[in-house]
Amino acid sequence: MTTNAQPRILQIGRLPLPALETELAARYSVACLADQADPQGFLAAHGAEFSGVVTTASIGLTGEVIAALPHLQVISSFGVGFDALDIGAATARGVQVGYTPGVLNDCVADMAFALMLDVSRGIAASDRFVRQGQWPKARFALGTRVSGKRLGIVGMGRIGQAVAERAAGFRMEVGYHNRRPAEGCAHSYFESLTALAQWADYLVLTVAGGAGTRHLVNRDVLDALGPQGYLINVARGSVVDEAALIDALAERRIAGAGLDVFDNEPQVPAALMALDNVVLTPHTASATHETRRAMADLVLENLHAFYTSGAVRVPVPGTVAG
């Protein structure tokens, strides 16, 4: 924990909530790495000044930048994912890493159901149908009922549990796949992801990203989901083999998909955008005024807790404790 009256904070890039940048600057001495004409030169000249870093789940923090900050003590990340953070480099240095889980569960679960309803009932497509003046000329295509179907959740953590809670209102039967059964969870546990996909009408991804889950959903899983099944991804783009998904959608080996995340954001493959059985949103599952404000508050609280008590309020699992 630093004793500096106004700790020096390195902000890696622009933050999703401009008010957070203002509040950070009011509390700390902040410099934004993305604003520097020569970031590497800036780090070489000033890296030793910073004891804290603020970043986002999408921007992350590389081991190279961590190495350029010899007095780094704390990282506060805006987001629930930490696959873009070099956690190994941080923990090797004894750096504490805070993040913002919990506060976005409801909005991400809401988005999972919004995507599920849209791809099943053609909400966005029917909006375009009306706006383009097609209604007087033709009937819109029939959709698929969501209520009463089987919902498979991949990753029964906080967000997965919030999805399962919403499923009850749709009278859906819920099953899930984790590395191990979730303690206290009454829903059916599937040891095999392929078996869950084969059972489910909807496969919703809420699992963490990172090397351990990369391309977890592959051709075999998609084939198990089958021509009546739908894939919903509000997790990370890396969890799905995107090329295999495009083939499955194009060949109608699955019925459709609702995607909020992609493998190479913000670039979305043209082949994916050309398909009419997929709904695409620009990684906005947590993008509500309420949730972004709560996430910003937790970024600030993690920093404040560290600089006053020596421990972030909410550490990334498995990282250094205060």
PDB file of N, CA and C in Angstrom, residues 221-259:
ATOM      1  N   VAL A 221     -20.041 -29.893 -30.588  1.00  0.00           N
ATOM      2  CA  VAL A 221     -21.075 -29.349 -29.700  1.00  0.00           C
ATOM      3  C   VAL A 221     -22.219 -28.771 -30.522  1.00  0.00           C
ATOM      4  N   LEU A 222     -21.892 -28.052 -31.591  1.00  0.00           N
ATOM      5  CA  LEU A 222     -22.927 -27.452 -32.434  1.00  0.00           C
ATOM      6  C   LEU A 222     -23.758 -28.532 -33.120  1.00  0.00           C
ATOM      7  N   ASP A 223     -23.112 -29.594 -33.569  1.00  0.00           N
ATOM      8  CA  ASP A 223     -23.857 -30.695 -34.182  1.00  0.00           C
ATOM      9  C   ASP A 223     -24.763 -31.378 -33.158  1.00  0.00           C
ATOM     10  N   ALA A 224     -24.303 -31.445 -31.905  1.00  0.00           N
ATOM     11  CA  ALA A 224     -25.140 -32.020 -30.844  1.00  0.00           C
ATOM     12  C   ALA A 224     -26.350 -31.124 -30.570  1.00  0.00           C
ATOM     13  N   LEU A 225     -26.162 -29.807 -30.650  1.00  0.00           N
ATOM     14  CA  LEU A 225     -27.274 -28.869 -30.458  1.00  0.00           C
ATOM     15  C   LEU A 225     -28.339 -29.081 -31.527  1.00  0.00           C
ATOM     16  N   GLY A 226     -27.908 -29.268 -32.754  1.00  0.00           N
ATOM     17  CA  GLY A 226     -28.799 -29.740 -33.807  1.00  0.00           C
ATOM     18  C   GLY A 226     -29.637 -28.676 -34.505  1.00  0.00           C
ATOM     19  N   PRO A 227     -30.358 -29.086 -35.545  1.00  0.00           N
ATOM     20  CA  PRO A 227     -31.068 -28.154 -36.421  1.00  0.00           C
ATOM     21  C   PRO A 227     -32.256 -27.441 -35.784  1.00  0.00           C
ATOM     22  N   GLN A 228     -32.679 -27.861 -34.603  1.00  0.00           N
ATOM     23  CA  GLN A 228     -33.750 -27.160 -33.886  1.00  0.00           C
ATOM     24  C   GLN A 228     -33.209 -26.333 -32.731  1.00  0.00           C
ATOM     25  N   GLY A 229     -31.892 -26.339 -32.536  1.00  0.00           N
ATOM     26  CA  GLY A 229     -31.292 -25.704 -31.369  1.00  0.00           C
ATOM     27  C   GLY A 229     -30.722 -24.328 -31.658  1.00  0.00           C
ATOM     28  N   TYR A 230     -30.650 -23.516 -30.610  1.00  0.00           N
ATOM     29  CA  TYR A 230     -30.143 -22.150 -30.707  1.00  0.00           C
ATOM     30  C   TYR A 230     -28.979 -21.943 -29.740  1.00  0.00           C
ATOM     31  N   LEU A 231     -27.983 -21.195 -30.207  1.00  0.00           N
ATOM     32  CA  LEU A 231     -26.836 -20.842 -29.371  1.00  0.00           C
ATOM     33  C   LEU A 231     -26.936 -19.367 -28.998  1.00  0.00           C
ATOM     34  N   ILE A 232     -26.766 -19.066 -27.702  1.00  0.00           N
ATOM     35  CA  ILE A 232     -26.779 -17.691 -27.211  1.00  0.00           C
ATOM     36  C   ILE A 232     -25.462 -17.443 -26.486  1.00  0.00           C
ATOM     37  N   ASN A 233     -24.699 -16.434 -26.930  1.00  0.00           N
ATOM     38  CA  ASN A 233     -23.392 -16.173 -26.311  1.00  0.00           C
ATOM     39  C   ASN A 233     -23.331 -14.766 -25.726  1.00  0.00           C
ATOM     40  N   VAL A 234     -23.319 -14.700 -24.390  1.00  0.00           N
ATOM     41  CA  VAL A 234     -23.099 -13.436 -23.672  1.00  0.00           C
ATOM     42  C   VAL A 234     -21.850 -13.560 -22.807  1.00  0.00           C
ATOM     43  N   ALA A 235     -20.963 -14.477 -23.189  1.00  0.00           N
ATOM     44  CA  ALA A 235     -19.740 -14.750 -22.425  1.00  0.00           C
ATOM     45  C   ALA A 235     -18.554 -14.046 -23.079  1.00  0.00           C
ATOM     46  N   ARG A 236     -17.774 -14.780 -23.845  1.00  0.00           N
ATOM     47  CA  ARG A 236     -16.657 -14.250 -24.606  1.00  0.00           C
ATOM     48  C   ARG A 236     -16.656 -14.889 -25.990  1.00  0.00           C
ATOM     49  N   GLY A 237     -16.265 -14.124 -26.994  1.00  0.00           N
ATOM     50  CA  GLY A 237     -16.228 -14.657 -28.345  1.00  0.00           C
ATOM     51  C   GLY A 237     -15.306 -15.848 -28.478  1.00  0.00           C
ATOM     52  N   SER A 238     -14.242 -15.867 -27.683  1.00  0.00           N
ATOM     53  CA  SER A 238     -13.250 -16.937 -27.772  1.00  0.00           C
ATOM     54  C   SER A 238     -13.799 -18.301 -27.363  1.00  0.00           C
ATOM     55  N   VAL A 239     -14.919 -18.317 -26.650  1.00  0.00           N
ATOM     56  CA  VAL A 239     -15.496 -19.584 -26.186  1.00  0.00           C
ATOM     57  C   VAL A 239     -16.024 -20.410 -27.358  1.00  0.00           C
ATOM     58  N   VAL A 240     -16.347 -19.746 -28.459  1.00  0.00           N
ATOM     59  CA  VAL A 240     -16.938 -20.419 -29.619  1.00  0.00           C
ATOM     60  C   VAL A 240     -15.951 -20.452 -30.773  1.00  0.00           C
ATOM     61  N   ASP A 241     -15.860 -21.582 -31.442  1.00  0.00           N
ATOM     62  CA  ASP A 241     -15.121 -21.681 -32.699  1.00  0.00           C
ATOM     63  C   ASP A 241     -15.973 -20.958 -33.746  1.00  0.00           C
ATOM     64  N   GLU A 242     -15.621 -19.704 -34.039  1.00  0.00           N
ATOM     65  CA  GLU A 242     -16.468 -18.858 -34.869  1.00  0.00           C
ATOM     66  C   GLU A 242     -16.627 -19.402 -36.287  1.00  0.00           C
ATOM     67  N   ALA A 243     -15.570 -19.959 -36.844  1.00  0.00           N
ATOM     68  CA  ALA A 243     -15.663 -20.530 -38.194  1.00  0.00           C
ATOM     69  C   ALA A 243     -16.631 -21.708 -38.215  1.00  0.00           C
ATOM     70  N   ALA A 244     -16.565 -22.545 -37.180  1.00  0.00           N
ATOM     71  CA  ALA A 244     -17.484 -23.688 -37.100  1.00  0.00           C
ATOM     72  C   ALA A 244     -18.918 -23.206 -36.912  1.00  0.00           C
ATOM     73  N   LEU A 245     -19.098 -22.129 -36.162  1.00  0.00           N
ATOM     74  CA  LEU A 245     -20.443 -21.578 -35.951  1.00  0.00           C
ATOM     75  C   LEU A 245     -21.010 -21.038 -37.264  1.00  0.00           C
ATOM     76  N   ILE A 246     -20.206 -20.310 -38.009  1.00  0.00           N
ATOM     77  CA  ILE A 246     -20.671 -19.767 -39.294  1.00  0.00           C
ATOM     78  C   ILE A 246     -21.121 -20.901 -40.210  1.00  0.00           C
ATOM     79  N   ASP A 247     -20.329 -21.969 -40.274  1.00  0.00           N
ATOM     80  CA  ASP A 247     -20.694 -23.118 -41.107  1.00  0.00           C
ATOM     81  C   ASP A 247     -22.002 -23.745 -40.627  1.00  0.00           C
ATOM     82  N   ALA A 248     -22.152 -23.892 -39.308  1.00  0.00           N
ATOM     83  CA  ALA A 248     -23.356 -24.521 -38.756  1.00  0.00           C
ATOM     84  C   ALA A 248     -24.598 -23.686 -39.041  1.00  0.00           C
ATOM     85  N   LEU A 249     -24.459 -22.357 -38.958  1.00  0.00           N
ATOM     86  CA  LEU A 249     -25.587 -21.469 -39.258  1.00  0.00           C
ATOM     87  C   LEU A 249     -25.915 -21.485 -40.747  1.00  0.00           C
ATOM     88  N   ALA A 250     -24.883 -21.390 -41.580  1.00  0.00           N
ATOM     89  CA  ALA A 250     -25.091 -21.344 -43.030  1.00  0.00           C
ATOM     90  C   ALA A 250     -25.701 -22.639 -43.549  1.00  0.00           C
ATOM     91  N   GLU A 251     -25.300 -23.752 -42.964  1.00  0.00           N
ATOM     92  CA  GLU A 251     -25.790 -25.066 -43.398  1.00  0.00           C
ATOM     93  C   GLU A 251     -27.038 -25.495 -42.647  1.00  0.00           C
ATOM     94  N   ARG A 252     -27.545 -24.594 -41.763  1.00  0.00           N
ATOM     95  CA  ARG A 252     -28.749 -24.853 -40.958  1.00  0.00           C
ATOM     96  C   ARG A 252     -28.607 -26.108 -40.109  1.00  0.00           C
ATOM     97  N   ARG A 253     -27.369 -26.390 -39.685  1.00  0.00           N
ATOM     98  CA  ARG A 253     -27.169 -27.505 -38.766  1.00  0.00           C
ATOM     99  C   ARG A 253     -27.548 -27.107 -37.347  1.00  0.00           C
ATOM    100  N   ILE A 254     -27.668 -25.808 -37.093  1.00  0.00           N
ATOM    101  CA  ILE A 254     -28.369 -25.298 -35.907  1.00  0.00           C
ATOM    102  C   ILE A 254     -29.394 -24.290 -36.406  1.00  0.00           C
ATOM    103  N   ALA A 255     -30.413 -24.033 -35.594  1.00  0.00           N
ATOM    104  CA  ALA A 255     -31.515 -23.173 -36.041  1.00  0.00           C
ATOM    105  C   ALA A 255     -31.106 -21.708 -36.094  1.00  0.00           C
ATOM    106  N   GLY A 256     -30.287 -21.280 -35.124  1.00  0.00           N
ATOM    107  CA  GLY A 256     -29.913 -19.874 -35.093  1.00  0.00           C
ATOM    108  C   GLY A 256     -29.018 -19.564 -33.919  1.00  0.00           C
ATOM    109  N   ALA A 257     -28.625 -18.291 -33.825  1.00  0.00           N
ATOM    110  CA  ALA A 257     -27.750 -17.862 -32.740  1.00  0.00           C
ATOM    111  C   ALA A 257     -28.027 -16.409 -32.393  1.00  0.00           C
ATOM    112  N   GLY A 258     -27.794 -16.064 -31.131  1.00  0.00           N
ATOM    113  CA  GLY A 258     -27.824 -14.690 -30.664  1.00  0.00           C
ATOM    114  C   GLY A 258     -26.476 -14.396 -30.044  1.00  0.00           C
ATOM    115  N   LEU A 259     -25.747 -13.450 -30.622  1.00  0.00           N
ATOM    116  CA  LEU A 259     -24.357 -13.221 -30.227  1.00  0.00           C
ATOM    117  C   LEU A 259     -24.131 -11.784 -29.782  1.00  0.00           C
TER     118      LEU A 259
END
